[in-house]
C-alpha positions as a Python dict, from the first residue, in 0.01 Angstrom:
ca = {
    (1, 'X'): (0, 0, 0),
    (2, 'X'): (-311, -252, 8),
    (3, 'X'): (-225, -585, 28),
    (4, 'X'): (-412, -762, -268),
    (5, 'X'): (-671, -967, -75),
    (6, 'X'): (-764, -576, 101),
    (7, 'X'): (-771, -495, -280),
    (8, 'X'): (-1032, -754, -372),
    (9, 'X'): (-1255, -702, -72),
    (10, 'X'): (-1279, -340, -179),
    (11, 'X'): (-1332, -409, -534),
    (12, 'X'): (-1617, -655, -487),
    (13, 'X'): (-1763, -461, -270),
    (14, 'X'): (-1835, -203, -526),
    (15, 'X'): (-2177, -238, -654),
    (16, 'X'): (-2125, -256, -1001),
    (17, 'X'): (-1865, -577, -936),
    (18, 'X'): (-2062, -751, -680),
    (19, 'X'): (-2147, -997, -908),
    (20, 'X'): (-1889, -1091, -1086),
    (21, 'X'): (-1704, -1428, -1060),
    (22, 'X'): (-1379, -1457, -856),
    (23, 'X'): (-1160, -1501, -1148),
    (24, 'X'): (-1326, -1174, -1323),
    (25, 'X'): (-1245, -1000, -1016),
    (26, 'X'): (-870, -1088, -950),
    (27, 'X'): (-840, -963, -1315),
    (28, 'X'): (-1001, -650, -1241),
    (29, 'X'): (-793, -579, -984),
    (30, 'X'): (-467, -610, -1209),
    (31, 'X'): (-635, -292, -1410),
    (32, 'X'): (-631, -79, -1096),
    (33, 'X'): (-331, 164, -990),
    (34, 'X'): (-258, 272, -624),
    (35, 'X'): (-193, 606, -550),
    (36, 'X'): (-144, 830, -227),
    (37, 'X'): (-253, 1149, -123),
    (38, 'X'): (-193, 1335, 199),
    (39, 'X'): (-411, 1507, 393),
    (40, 'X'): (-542, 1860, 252),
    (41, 'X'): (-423, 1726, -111),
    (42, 'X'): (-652, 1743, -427),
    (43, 'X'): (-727, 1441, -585),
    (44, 'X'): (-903, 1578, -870),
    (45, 'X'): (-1048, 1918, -957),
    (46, 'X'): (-1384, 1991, -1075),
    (47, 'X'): (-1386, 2122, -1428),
    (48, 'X'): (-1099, 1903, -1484),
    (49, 'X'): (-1121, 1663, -1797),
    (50, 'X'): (-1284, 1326, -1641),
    (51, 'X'): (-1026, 1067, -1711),
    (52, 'X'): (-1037, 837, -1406),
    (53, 'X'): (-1279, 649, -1155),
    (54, 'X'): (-1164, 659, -828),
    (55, 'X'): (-1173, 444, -475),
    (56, 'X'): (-1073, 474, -133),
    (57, 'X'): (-886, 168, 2),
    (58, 'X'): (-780, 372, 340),
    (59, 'X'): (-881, 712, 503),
    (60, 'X'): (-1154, 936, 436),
    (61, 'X'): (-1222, 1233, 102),
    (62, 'X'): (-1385, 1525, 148),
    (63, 'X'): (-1641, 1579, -219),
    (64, 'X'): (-1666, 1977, -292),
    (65, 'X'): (-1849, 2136, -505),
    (66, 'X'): (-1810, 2513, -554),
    (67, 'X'): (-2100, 2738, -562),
    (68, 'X'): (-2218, 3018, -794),
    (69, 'X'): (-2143, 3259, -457),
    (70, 'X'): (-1783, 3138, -469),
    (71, 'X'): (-1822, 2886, -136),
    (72, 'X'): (-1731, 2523, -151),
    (73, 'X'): (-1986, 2308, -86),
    (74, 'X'): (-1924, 2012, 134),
    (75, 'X'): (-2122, 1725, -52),
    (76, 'X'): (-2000, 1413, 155),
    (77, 'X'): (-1715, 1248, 335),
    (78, 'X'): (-1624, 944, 164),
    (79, 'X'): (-1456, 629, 326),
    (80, 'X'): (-1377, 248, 213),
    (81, 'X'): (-1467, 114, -57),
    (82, 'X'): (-1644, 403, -128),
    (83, 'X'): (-1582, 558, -517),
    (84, 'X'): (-1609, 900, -684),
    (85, 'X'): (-1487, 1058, -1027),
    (86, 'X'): (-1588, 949, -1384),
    (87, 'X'): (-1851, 671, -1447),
    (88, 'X'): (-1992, 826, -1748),
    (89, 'X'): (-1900, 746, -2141),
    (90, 'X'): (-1891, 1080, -2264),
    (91, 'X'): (-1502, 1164, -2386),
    (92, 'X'): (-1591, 1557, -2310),
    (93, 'X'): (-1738, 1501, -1910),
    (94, 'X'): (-1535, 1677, -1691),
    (95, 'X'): (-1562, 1640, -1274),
    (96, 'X'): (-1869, 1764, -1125),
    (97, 'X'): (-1683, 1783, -818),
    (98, 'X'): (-1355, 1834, -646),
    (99, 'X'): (-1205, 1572, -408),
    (100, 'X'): (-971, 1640, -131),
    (101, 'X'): (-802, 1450, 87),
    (102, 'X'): (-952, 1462, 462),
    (103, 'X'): (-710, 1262, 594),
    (104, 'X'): (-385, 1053, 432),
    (105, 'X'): (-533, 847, 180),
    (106, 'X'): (-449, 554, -63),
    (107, 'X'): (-686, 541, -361),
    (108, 'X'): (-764, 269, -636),
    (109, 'X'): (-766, 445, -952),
    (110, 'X'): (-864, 309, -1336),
    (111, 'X'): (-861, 501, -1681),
    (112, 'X'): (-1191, 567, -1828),
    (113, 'X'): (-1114, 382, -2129),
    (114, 'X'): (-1014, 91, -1907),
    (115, 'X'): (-1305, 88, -1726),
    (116, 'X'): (-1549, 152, -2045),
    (117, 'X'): (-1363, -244, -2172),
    (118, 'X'): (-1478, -355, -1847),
    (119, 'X'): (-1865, -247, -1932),
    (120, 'X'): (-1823, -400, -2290),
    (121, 'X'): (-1703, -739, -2157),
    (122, 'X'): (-1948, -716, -1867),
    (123, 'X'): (-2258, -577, -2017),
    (124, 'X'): (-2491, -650, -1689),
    (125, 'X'): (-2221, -381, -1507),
    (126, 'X'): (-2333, -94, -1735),
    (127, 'X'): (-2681, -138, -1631),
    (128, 'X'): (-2594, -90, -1272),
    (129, 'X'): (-2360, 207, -1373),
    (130, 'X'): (-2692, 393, -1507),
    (131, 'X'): (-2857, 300, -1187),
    (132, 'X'): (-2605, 435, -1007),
    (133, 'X'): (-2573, 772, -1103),
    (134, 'X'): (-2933, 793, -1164),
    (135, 'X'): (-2938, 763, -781),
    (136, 'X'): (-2637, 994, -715),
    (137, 'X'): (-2763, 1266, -932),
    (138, 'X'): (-3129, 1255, -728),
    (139, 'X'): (-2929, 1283, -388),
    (140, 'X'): (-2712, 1553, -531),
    (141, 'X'): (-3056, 1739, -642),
    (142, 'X'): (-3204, 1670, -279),
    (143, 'X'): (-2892, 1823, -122),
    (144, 'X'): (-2925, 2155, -332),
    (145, 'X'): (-3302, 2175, -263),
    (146, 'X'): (-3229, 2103, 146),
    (147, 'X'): (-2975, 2396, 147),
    (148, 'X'): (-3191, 2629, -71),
    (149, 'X'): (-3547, 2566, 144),
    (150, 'X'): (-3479, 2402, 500),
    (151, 'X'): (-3370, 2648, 772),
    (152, 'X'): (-2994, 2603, 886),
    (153, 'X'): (-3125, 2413, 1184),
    (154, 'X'): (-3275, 2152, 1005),
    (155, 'X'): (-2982, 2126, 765),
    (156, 'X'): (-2702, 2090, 1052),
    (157, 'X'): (-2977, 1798, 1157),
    (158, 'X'): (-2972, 1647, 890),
    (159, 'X'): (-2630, 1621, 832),
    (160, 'X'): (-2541, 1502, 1194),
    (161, 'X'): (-2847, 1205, 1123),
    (162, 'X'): (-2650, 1118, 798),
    (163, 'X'): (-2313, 1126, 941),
    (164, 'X'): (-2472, 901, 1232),
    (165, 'X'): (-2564, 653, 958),
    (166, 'X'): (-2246, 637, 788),
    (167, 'X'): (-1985, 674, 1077),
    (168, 'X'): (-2204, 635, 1362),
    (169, 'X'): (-2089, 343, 1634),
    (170, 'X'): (-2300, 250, 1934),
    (171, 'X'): (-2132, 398, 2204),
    (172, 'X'): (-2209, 501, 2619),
    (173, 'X'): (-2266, 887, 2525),
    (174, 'X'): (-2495, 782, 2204),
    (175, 'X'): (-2392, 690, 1842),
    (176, 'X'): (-2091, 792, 1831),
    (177, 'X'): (-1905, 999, 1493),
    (178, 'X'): (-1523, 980, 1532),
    (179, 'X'): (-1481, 1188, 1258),
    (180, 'X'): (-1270, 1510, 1219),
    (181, 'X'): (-1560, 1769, 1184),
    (182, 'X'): (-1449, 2117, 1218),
    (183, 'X'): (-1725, 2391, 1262),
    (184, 'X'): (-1588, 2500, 902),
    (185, 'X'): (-1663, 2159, 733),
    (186, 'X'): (-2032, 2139, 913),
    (187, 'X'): (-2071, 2489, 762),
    (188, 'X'): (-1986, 2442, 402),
    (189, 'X'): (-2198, 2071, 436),
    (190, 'X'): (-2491, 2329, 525),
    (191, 'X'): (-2393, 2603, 315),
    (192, 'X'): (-2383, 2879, 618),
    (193, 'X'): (-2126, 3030, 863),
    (194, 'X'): (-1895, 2857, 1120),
    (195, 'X'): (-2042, 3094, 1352),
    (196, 'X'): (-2367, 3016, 1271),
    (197, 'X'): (-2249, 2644, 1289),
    (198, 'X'): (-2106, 2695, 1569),
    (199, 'X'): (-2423, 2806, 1763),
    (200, 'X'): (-2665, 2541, 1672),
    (201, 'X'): (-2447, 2319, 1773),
    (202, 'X'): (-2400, 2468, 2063),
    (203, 'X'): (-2782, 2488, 2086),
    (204, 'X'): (-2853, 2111, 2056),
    (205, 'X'): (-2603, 2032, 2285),
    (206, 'X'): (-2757, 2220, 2527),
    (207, 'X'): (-3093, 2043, 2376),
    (208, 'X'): (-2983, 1740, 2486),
    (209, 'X'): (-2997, 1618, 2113),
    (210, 'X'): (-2589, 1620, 2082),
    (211, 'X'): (-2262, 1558, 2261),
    (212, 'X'): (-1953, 1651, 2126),
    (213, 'X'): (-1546, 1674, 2266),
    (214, 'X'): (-1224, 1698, 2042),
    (215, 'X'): (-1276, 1536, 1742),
    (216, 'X'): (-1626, 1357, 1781),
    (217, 'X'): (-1992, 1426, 1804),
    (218, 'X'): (-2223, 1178, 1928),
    (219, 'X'): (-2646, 1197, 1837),
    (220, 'X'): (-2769, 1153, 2201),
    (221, 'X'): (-3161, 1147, 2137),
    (222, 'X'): (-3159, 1008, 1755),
    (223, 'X'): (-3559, 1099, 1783),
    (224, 'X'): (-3546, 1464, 1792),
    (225, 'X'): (-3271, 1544, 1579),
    (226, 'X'): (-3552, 1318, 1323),
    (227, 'X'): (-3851, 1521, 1441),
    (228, 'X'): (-3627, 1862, 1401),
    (229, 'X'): (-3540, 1780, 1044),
    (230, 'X'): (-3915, 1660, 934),
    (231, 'X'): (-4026, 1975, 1100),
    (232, 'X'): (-3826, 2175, 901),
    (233, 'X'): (-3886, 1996, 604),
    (234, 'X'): (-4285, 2013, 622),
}
């Protein structure tokens, strides 16, 4: 359970509250439900009628999204204060996406029809809703174009550089990812084989570009793993 000052931090953090008053805020936050998944459980299912918006307060949630070759694609790891699930007005919009727990989580949830009264008696928040998944819907596109042009190499680079950015902590060995990345997770973020997955990272370990032990991967030369994935790219 989140304590409710944890609660507000998380909530204003979101972009479309960040600029709402205090007092619009704590009443927000009376709207949202807590609920707890453990690790390996679905949150939602894609395909599934979109009834809810969802944010993590605590642990980490794997996005999916399933391919027309039958694989699950591994969109993005999402942590707190982070948010996923319905945004949209349509009453018909189902999930793009399935979430799963990565690890045991506790997640903020809100009705759709709760959240649309928040747009109508904050109008300036709907604007930065459209914004928003203008924005998501242009990285989604970039992601399917990367796995569908850039050679697996360059894809397993450019997810390590965007895990780096997002998880990454200065650390002796490099920036440091203490994140629980199996070779099966880096291979359905790059839509290829844990095998495969397995060998380029062996590969740019052996590059010098990576370290990695039980549990963690650290970007030793930050540079390379760049010019690798702009190579690839051009």
């Amino acid at each position: 359970m989140c304590s409710v000052d944890l609660r507000l931090k998380i909530l204003g953090q979101l972009p479309f509250f960040q600029e709402l008053p205090a007092t619009a805020l704590a009443e927000i936050n009376h709207i949202f439900r807590e609920n707890g998944f453990e690790s390996g459980e679905t949150i939602c299912l894609a395909g599934d009628r979109a009834e809810q918006l969802f944010v993590v307060a605590d642990g980490r949630v794997k996005l999916l999204r399933h391919s027309l070759a039958g694989k699950d694609i591994l969109l993005d790891l999402l942590s707190l204060g982070e948010f996923f699930g319905s945004l949209s007005m349509g009453k018909d919009d189902v999930y793009p996406d399935t979430a799963q727990a990565q690890t045991n989580v506790c997640i903020l949830t809100i009705g759709r029809e709760a959240f649309h009264q928040i747009l109508k008696q904050y109008p300036p928040i709907a604007v930065s809703v459209i914004g928003i998944m203008a924005s998501r819907l242009q990285a989604a596109n970039e992601r399917v174009q990367q796995l569908s042009v850039l050679p697996v190499e360059g894809r397993i680079a450019s997810i390590l550089l965007m895990l780096s950015r997002k998880f990454g902590k200065p650390h002796t060995v490099g920036r440091l990812i203490q994140v629980p990345l199996s070779r099966d997770d880096l291979a359905a973020f790059t839509g290829t084989t844990s095998e495969t997955a397995s060998r380029v990272m062996s590969q740019f370990q052996k590059d010098g570009l990576i370290q990695s032990g039980r549990q963690w991967v650290a970007v030793t030369d930050q540079k390379r793993l760049e010019e690798l994935f702009f190579k690839s790219e051009g």
